[in-house]
Structures are given as C-alpha cells and as structure tokens.
PDB file of C-alpha atoms in Angstrom:
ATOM      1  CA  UNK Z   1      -1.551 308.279 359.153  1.00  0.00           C
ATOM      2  CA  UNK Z   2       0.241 311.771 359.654  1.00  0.00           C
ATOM      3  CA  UNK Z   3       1.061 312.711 362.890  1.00  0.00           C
ATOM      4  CA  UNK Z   4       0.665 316.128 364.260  1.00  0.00           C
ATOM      5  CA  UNK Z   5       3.438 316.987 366.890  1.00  0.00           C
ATOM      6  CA  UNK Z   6       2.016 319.905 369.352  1.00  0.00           C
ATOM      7  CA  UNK Z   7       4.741 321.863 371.622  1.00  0.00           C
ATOM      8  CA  UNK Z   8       4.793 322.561 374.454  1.00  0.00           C
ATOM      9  CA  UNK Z   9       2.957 320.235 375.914  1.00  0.00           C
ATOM     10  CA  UNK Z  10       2.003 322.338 378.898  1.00  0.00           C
ATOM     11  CA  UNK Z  11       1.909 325.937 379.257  1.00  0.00           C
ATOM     12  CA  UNK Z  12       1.202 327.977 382.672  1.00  0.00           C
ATOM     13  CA  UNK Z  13       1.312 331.185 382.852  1.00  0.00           C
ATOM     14  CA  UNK Z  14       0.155 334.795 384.540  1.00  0.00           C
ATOM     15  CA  UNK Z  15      -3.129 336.721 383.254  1.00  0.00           C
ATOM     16  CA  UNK Z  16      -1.986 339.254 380.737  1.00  0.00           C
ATOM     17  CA  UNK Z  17       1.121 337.152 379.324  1.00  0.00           C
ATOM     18  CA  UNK Z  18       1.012 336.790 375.742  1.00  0.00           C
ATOM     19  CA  UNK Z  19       1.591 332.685 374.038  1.00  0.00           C
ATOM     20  CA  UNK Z  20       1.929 330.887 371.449  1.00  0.00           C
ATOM     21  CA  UNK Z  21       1.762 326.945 370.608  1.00  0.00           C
ATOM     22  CA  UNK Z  22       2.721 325.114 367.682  1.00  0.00           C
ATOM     23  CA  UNK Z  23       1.417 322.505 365.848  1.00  0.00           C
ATOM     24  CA  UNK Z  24       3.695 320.776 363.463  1.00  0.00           C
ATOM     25  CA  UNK Z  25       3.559 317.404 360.772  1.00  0.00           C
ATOM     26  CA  UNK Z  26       6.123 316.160 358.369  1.00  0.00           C
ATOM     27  CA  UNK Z  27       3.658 316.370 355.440  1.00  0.00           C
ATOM     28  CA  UNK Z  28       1.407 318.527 354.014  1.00  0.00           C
ATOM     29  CA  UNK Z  29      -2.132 319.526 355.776  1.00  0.00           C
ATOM     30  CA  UNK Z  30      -5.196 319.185 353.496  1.00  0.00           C
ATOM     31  CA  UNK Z  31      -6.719 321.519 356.044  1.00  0.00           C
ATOM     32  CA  UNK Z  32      -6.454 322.112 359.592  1.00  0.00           C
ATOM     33  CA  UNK Z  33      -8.464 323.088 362.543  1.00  0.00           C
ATOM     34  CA  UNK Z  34      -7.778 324.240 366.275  1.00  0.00           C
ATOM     35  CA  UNK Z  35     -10.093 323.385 369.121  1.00  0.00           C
ATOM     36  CA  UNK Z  36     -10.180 324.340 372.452  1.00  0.00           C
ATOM     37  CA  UNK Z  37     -11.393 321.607 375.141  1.00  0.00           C
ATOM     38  CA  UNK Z  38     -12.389 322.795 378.313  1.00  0.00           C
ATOM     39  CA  UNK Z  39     -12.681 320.014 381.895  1.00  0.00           C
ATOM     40  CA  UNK Z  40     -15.133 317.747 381.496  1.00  0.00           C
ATOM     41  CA  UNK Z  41     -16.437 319.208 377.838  1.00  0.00           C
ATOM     42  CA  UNK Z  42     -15.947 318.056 374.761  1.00  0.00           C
ATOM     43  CA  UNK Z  43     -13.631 319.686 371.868  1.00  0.00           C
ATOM     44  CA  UNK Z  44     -14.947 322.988 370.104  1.00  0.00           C
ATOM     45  CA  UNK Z  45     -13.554 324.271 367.157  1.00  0.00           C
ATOM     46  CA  UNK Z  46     -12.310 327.949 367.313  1.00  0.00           C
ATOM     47  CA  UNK Z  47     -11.106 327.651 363.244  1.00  0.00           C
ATOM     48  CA  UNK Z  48     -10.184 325.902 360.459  1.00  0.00           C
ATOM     49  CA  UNK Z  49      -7.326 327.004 358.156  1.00  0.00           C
ATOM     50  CA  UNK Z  50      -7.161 325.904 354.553  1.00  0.00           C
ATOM     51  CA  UNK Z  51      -4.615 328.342 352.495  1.00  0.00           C
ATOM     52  CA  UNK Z  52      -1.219 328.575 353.197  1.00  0.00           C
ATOM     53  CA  UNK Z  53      -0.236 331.676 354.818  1.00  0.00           C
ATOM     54  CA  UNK Z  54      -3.478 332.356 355.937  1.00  0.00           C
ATOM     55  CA  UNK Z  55      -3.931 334.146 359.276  1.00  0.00           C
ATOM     56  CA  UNK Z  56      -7.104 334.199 361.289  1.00  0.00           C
ATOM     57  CA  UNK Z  57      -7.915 336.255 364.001  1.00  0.00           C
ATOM     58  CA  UNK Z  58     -10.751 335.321 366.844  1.00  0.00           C
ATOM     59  CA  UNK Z  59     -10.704 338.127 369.155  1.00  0.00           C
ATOM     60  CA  UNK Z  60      -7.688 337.521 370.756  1.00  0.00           C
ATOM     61  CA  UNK Z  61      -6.633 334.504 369.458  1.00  0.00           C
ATOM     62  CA  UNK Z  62      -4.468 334.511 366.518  1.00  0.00           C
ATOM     63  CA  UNK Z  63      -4.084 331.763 363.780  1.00  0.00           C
ATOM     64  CA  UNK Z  64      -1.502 331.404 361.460  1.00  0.00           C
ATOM     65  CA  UNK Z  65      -1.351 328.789 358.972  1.00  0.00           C
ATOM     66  CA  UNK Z  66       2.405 327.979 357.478  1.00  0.00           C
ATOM     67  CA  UNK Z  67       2.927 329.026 353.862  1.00  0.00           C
ATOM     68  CA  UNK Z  68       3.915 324.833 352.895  1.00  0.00           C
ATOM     69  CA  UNK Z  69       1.166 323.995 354.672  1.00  0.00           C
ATOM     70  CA  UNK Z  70       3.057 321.502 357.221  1.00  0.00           C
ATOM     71  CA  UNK Z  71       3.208 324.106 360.558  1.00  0.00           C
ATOM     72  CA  UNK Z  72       0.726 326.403 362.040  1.00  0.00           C
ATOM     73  CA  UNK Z  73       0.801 328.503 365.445  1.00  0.00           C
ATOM     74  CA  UNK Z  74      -1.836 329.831 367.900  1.00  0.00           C
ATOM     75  CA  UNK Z  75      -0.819 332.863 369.670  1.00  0.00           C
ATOM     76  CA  UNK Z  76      -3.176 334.344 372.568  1.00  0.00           C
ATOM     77  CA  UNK Z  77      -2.638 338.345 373.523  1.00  0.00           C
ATOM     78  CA  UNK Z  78      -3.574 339.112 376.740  1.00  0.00           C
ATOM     79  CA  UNK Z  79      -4.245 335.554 378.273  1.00  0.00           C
ATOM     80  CA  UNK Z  80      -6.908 335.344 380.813  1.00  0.00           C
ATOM     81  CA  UNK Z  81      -8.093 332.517 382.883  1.00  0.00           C
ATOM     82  CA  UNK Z  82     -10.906 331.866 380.327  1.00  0.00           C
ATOM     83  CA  UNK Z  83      -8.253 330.577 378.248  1.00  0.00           C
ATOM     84  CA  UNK Z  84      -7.414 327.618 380.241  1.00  0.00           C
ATOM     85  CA  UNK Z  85      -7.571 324.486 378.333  1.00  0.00           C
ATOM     86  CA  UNK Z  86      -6.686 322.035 376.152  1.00  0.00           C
ATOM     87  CA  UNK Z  87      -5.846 323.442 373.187  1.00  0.00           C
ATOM     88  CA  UNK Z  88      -5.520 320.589 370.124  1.00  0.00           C
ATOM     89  CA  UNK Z  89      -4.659 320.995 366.598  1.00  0.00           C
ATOM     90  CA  UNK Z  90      -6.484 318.489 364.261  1.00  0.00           C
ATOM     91  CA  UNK Z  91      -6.379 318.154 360.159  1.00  0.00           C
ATOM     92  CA  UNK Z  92      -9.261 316.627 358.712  1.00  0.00           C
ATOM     93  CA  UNK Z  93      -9.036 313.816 356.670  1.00  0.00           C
ATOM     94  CA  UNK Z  94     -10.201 313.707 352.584  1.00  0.00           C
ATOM     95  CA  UNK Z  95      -8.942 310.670 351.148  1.00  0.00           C
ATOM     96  CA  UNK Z  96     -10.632 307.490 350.766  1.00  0.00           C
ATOM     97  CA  UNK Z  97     -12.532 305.478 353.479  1.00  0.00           C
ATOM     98  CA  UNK Z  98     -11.247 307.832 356.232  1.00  0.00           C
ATOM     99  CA  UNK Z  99     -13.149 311.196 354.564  1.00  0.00           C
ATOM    100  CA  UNK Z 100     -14.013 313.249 357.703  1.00  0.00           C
ATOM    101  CA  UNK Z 101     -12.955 311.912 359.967  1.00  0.00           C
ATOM    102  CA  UNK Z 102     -10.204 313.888 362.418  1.00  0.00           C
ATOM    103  CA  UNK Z 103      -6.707 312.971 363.589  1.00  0.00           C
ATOM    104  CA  UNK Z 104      -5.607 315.224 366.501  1.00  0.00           C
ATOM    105  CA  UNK Z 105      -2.054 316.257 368.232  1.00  0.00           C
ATOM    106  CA  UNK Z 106      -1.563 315.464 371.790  1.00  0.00           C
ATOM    107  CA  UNK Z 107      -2.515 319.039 372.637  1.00  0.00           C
ATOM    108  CA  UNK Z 108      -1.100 321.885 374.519  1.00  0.00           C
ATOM    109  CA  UNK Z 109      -2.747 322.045 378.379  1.00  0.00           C
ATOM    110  CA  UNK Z 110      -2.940 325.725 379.278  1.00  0.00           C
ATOM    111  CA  UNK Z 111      -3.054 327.066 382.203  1.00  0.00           C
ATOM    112  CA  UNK Z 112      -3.590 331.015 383.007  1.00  0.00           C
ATOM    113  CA  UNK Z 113      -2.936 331.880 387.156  1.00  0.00           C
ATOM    114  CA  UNK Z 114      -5.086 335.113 387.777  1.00  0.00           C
TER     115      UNK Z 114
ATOM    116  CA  UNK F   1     -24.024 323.069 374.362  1.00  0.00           C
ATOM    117  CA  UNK F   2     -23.088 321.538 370.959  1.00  0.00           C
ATOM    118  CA  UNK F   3     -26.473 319.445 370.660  1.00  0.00           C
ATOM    119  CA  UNK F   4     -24.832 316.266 371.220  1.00  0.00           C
ATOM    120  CA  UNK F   5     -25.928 314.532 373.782  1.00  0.00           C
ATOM    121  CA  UNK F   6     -24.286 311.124 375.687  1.00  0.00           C
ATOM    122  CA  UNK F   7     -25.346 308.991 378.296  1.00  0.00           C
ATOM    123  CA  UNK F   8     -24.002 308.147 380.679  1.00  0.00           C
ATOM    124  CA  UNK F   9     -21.867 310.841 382.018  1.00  0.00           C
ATOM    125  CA  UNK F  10     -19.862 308.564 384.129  1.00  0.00           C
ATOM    126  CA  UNK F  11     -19.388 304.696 384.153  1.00  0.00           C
ATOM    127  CA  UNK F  12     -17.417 302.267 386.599  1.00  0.00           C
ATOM    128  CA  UNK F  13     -17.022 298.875 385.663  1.00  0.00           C
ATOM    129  CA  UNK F  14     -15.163 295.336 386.145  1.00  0.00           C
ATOM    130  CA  UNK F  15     -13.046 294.517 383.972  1.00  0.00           C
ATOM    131  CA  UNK F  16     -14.486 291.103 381.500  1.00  0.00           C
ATOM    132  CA  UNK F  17     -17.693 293.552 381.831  1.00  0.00           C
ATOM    133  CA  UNK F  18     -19.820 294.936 378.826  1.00  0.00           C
ATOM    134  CA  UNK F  19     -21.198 298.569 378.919  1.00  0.00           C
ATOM    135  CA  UNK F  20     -23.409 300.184 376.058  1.00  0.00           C
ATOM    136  CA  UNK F  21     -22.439 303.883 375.626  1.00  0.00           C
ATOM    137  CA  UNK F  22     -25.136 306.349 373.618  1.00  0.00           C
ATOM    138  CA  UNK F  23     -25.148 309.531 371.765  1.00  0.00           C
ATOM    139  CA  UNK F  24     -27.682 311.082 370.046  1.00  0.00           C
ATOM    140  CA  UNK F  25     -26.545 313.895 367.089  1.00  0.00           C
ATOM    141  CA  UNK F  26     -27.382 317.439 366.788  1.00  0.00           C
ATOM    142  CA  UNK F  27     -31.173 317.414 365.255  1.00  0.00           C
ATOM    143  CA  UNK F  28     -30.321 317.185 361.609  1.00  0.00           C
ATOM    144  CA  UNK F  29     -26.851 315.814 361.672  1.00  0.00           C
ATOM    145  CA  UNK F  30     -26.679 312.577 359.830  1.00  0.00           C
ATOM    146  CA  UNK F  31     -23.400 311.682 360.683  1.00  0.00           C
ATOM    147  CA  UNK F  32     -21.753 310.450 363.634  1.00  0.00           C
ATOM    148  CA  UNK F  33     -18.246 309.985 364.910  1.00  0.00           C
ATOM    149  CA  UNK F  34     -16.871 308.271 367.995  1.00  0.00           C
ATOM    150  CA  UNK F  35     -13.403 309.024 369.314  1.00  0.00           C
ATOM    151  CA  UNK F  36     -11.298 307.710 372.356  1.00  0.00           C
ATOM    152  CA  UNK F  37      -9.591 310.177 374.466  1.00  0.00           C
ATOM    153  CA  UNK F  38      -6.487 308.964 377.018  1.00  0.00           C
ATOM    154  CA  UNK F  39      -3.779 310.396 378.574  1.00  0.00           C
ATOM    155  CA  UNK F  40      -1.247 308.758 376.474  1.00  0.00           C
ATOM    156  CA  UNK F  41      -2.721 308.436 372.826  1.00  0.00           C
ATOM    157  CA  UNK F  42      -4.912 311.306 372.743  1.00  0.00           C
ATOM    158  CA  UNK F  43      -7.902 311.654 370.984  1.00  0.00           C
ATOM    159  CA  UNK F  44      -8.300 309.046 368.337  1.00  0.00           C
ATOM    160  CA  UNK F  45     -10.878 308.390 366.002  1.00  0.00           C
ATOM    161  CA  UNK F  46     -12.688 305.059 366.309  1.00  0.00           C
ATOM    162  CA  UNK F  47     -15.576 305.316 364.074  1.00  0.00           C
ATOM    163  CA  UNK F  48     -17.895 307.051 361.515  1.00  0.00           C
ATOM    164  CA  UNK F  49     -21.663 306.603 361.136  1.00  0.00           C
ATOM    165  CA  UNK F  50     -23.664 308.421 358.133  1.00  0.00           C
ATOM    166  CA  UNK F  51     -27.461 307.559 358.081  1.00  0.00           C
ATOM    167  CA  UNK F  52     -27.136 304.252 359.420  1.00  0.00           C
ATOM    168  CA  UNK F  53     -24.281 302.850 357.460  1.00  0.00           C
ATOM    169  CA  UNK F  54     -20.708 302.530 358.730  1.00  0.00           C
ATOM    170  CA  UNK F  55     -18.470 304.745 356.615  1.00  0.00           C
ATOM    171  CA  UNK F  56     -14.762 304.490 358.293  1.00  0.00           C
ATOM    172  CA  UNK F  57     -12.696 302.948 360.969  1.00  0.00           C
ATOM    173  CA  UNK F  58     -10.090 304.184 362.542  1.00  0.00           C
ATOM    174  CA  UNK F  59      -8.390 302.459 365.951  1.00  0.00           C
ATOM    175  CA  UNK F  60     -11.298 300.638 367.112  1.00  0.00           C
ATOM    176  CA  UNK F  61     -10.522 297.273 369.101  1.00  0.00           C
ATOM    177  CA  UNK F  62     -12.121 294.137 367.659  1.00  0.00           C
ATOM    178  CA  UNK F  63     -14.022 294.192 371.419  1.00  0.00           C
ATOM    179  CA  UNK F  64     -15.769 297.309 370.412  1.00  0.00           C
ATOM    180  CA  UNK F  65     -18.773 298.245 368.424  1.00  0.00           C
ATOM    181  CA  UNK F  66     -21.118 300.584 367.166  1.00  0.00           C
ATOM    182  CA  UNK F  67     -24.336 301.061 365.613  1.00  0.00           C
ATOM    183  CA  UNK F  68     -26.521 304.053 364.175  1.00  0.00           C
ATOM    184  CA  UNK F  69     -30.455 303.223 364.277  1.00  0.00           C
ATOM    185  CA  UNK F  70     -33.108 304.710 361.970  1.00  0.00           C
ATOM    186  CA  UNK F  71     -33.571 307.679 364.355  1.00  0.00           C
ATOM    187  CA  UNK F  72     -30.208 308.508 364.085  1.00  0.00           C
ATOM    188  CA  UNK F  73     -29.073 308.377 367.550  1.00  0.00           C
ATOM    189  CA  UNK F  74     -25.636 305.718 367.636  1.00  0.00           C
ATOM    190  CA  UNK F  75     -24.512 303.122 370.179  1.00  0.00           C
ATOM    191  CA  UNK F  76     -21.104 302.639 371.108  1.00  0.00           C
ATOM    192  CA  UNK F  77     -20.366 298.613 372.776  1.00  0.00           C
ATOM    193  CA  UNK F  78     -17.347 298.179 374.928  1.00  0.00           C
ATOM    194  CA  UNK F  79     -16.791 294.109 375.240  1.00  0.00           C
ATOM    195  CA  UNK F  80     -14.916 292.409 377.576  1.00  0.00           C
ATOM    196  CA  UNK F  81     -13.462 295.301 379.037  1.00  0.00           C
ATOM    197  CA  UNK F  82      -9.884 295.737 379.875  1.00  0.00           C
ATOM    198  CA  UNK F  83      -7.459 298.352 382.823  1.00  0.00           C
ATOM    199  CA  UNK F  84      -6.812 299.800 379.999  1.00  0.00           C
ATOM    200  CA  UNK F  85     -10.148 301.208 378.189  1.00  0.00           C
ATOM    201  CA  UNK F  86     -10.509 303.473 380.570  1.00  0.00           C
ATOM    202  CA  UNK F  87     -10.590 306.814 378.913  1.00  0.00           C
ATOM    203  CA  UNK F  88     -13.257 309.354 378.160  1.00  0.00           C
ATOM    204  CA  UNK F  89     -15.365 308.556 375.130  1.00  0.00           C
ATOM    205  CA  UNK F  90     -16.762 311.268 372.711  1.00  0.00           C
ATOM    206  CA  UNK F  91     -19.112 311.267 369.712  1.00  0.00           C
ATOM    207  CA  UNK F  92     -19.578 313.983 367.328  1.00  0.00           C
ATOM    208  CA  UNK F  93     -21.672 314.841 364.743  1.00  0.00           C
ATOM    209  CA  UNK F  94     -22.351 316.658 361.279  1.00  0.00           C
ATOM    210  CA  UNK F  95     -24.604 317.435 359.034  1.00  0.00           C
ATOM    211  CA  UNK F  96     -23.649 314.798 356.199  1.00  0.00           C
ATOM    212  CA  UNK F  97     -20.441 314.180 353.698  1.00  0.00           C
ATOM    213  CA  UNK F  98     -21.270 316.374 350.711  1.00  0.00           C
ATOM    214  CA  UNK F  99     -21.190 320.066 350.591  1.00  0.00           C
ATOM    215  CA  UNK F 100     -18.982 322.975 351.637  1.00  0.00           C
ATOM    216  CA  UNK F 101     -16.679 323.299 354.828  1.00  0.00           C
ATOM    217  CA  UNK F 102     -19.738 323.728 356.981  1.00  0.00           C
ATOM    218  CA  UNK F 103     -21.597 320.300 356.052  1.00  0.00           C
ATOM    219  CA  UNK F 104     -18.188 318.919 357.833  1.00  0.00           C
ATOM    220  CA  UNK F 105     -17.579 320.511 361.225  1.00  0.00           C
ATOM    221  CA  UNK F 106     -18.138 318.486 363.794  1.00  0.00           C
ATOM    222  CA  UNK F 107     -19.764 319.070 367.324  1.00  0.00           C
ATOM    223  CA  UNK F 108     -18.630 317.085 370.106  1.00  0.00           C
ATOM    224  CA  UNK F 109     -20.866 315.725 372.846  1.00  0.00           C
ATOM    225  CA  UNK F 110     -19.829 316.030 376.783  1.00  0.00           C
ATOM    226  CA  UNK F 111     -18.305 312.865 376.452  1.00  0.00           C
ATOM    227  CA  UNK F 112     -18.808 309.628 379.098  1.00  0.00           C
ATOM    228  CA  UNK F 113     -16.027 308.964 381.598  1.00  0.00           C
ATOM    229  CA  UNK F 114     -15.639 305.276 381.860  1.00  0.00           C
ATOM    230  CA  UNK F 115     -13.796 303.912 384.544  1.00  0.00           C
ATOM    231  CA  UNK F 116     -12.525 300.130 384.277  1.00  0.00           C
ATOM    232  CA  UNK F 117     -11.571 298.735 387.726  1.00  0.00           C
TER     233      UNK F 117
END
C-alpha cells in the first residue's frame, strides 16, 4: 500500500495570505485527487490530476501535479475563512481487488483567522 | 449535499456492544464504499460494495461487517466494540466500476460519529 505523506500538518493563517501544501509518495501516482473536508461533513473532491505536469486551476485554488508523478502541491491565493478545512490528498487505486477504492494522506488542517 | 445519506448522525455506546450503521447511495450509484476516519490513522478504506456483491477489503476488523441489499442502500456492523473504534464512519458512493473518470468519483455521506465509552 503506498503511503501519501501530507506537510504541514497544520496550517493557520491571516485572510489574504497566500499557501501551499504538499502531498508527497515514494512511488508513482496512477492518479490523484484533492478533497477538501469541512467539520462535521464528509470529503468533497475539488480535482483529480492524472498527467504529469498538469496544473489545474479552481478559482483560487491551484493544482499542480509533479512531472514523475510522485509529488503534487495545492496552493490557495488570497485565503479566506471559507477555506478552512481539512484538506487531504488521495490516489485512487487500479490494480486488482482494490480497483476504486481510495487511500488518503493524513491531511493538512487549515485554518484562515479573519 | 452529496446524496449520500447515513444514519445515525451520532452514536454512544458500551464497549462489548453491537451497533448497525446505514447509508443509502446517491440514486443511481451502484457502488458503495465505507471508510474509517481517526485522529491517528486517517481515513482508511474498509470496504467496497457494487450491486450487492463485495468487491474489496481494505482494513476492516474481523468484528466488522457490511452488507449491500437489493435496493442498494448498505449496512455497516460494528461487533463487540472496543475504546478504540471510536472514530467517524463514512460511506461513499459511485455510479459503478466501468467507464470514464466520472463513473469513479465518489461522494461522501455526512458520516456517523460513534462514540465507544
């Protein structure tokens, strides 16, 4: 099972202070997605990467997907406190018995003071 | 709202109890996931439902089971409950297995908090 390391672990910071969190594995992503997970919600996914090198941009969130496929970053512009969350990196599993289903980092917790 | 529903929102319990946790998929969605979610591991798959037939497990206890029933919605058991179960519990679904990237993403329920004391 691969293990996707997330840094830092927590984040806090002022309203208009621009981030970024990492999420990092020793081998190679088949794909991999970023999810947001608000108190008492469940995670939702804000994209999925595939290619490497690929950058995606949501608004003001910022996706970048390493070029060998083993790294990728999330950088926020302008934070506000709608940002605050749990922020998890997760690569979706293709191979064998295990086809869909997710493995997640630890996650980033974000917090953004107004 | 993803869809997904799950009852109960919260559960407290003895431990040596038994609790039945339930989600119901996204009208349409033929598969369904469970996942664990604790402070120290994380979120971690348990297991995966499509149509009514287990397809994969992942860290799921030997105490725990689950079921999908001809309407689709699944049932997560929690035996003999232990301090350490405590965690939130999710389920997610999709639409199936085959098919592009959007047959795959999965839509996570509100989760249900269960507290073992």
């Amino acid at each position: 099972t691969q293990l996707l390391e997330q840094s830092p672990q927590f984040l806090s910071i002022q309203e208009g202070e621009n981030l970024t969190v990492y999420c990092n594995s020793s081998s190679v992503f088949s794909s991999l997605q970023w999810y947001r997970q608000e108190p008492g919600e469940g995670p939702v996914l804000l994209v999925t990467v595939v290619t490497g090198g690929e950058v995606k941009k949501l608004k003001r969130l910022t996706f970048q997907f390493g070029d060998a496929r083993k790294d990728s970053s999330l950088h926020i512009t302008a934070a506000q406190p709608g940002d605050t969350g749990l922020y998890l990196c997760a690569e979706r599993g293709l191979r064998g018995g295990s086809n869909y289903k997710l493995t997640f980092g630890k996650g980033t917790l974000l917090t953004v003071n107004p | 709202d993803s869809g997904v529903t799950q009852t109960p929102k919260h559960l407290i319990t003895a431990t040596g109890q038994r609790v039945t946790l339930r989600c119901s998929p996204r009208s349409g969605d033929l598969s369904v996931y469970w996942y664990q979610q604790s402070l120290d591991q994380g979120l971690q798959f348990l297991i995966h439902y499509y149509n009514g037939e287990e397809r994969a497990k992942g860290n799921i206890l030997e105490r725990f089971s689950a079921q999908q029933f001809p309407d689709l919605h699944s049932e997560l058991n929690l035996s003999s409950l232990e301090l350490g179960d405590s965690a939130l519990y999710f389920c997610a679904s999709s639409v199936g297995l085959a098919g592009g990237s959007s047959y795959n993403e999965q839509f996570f329920g509100p989760g249900t908090r269960l507290t073992v004391l």
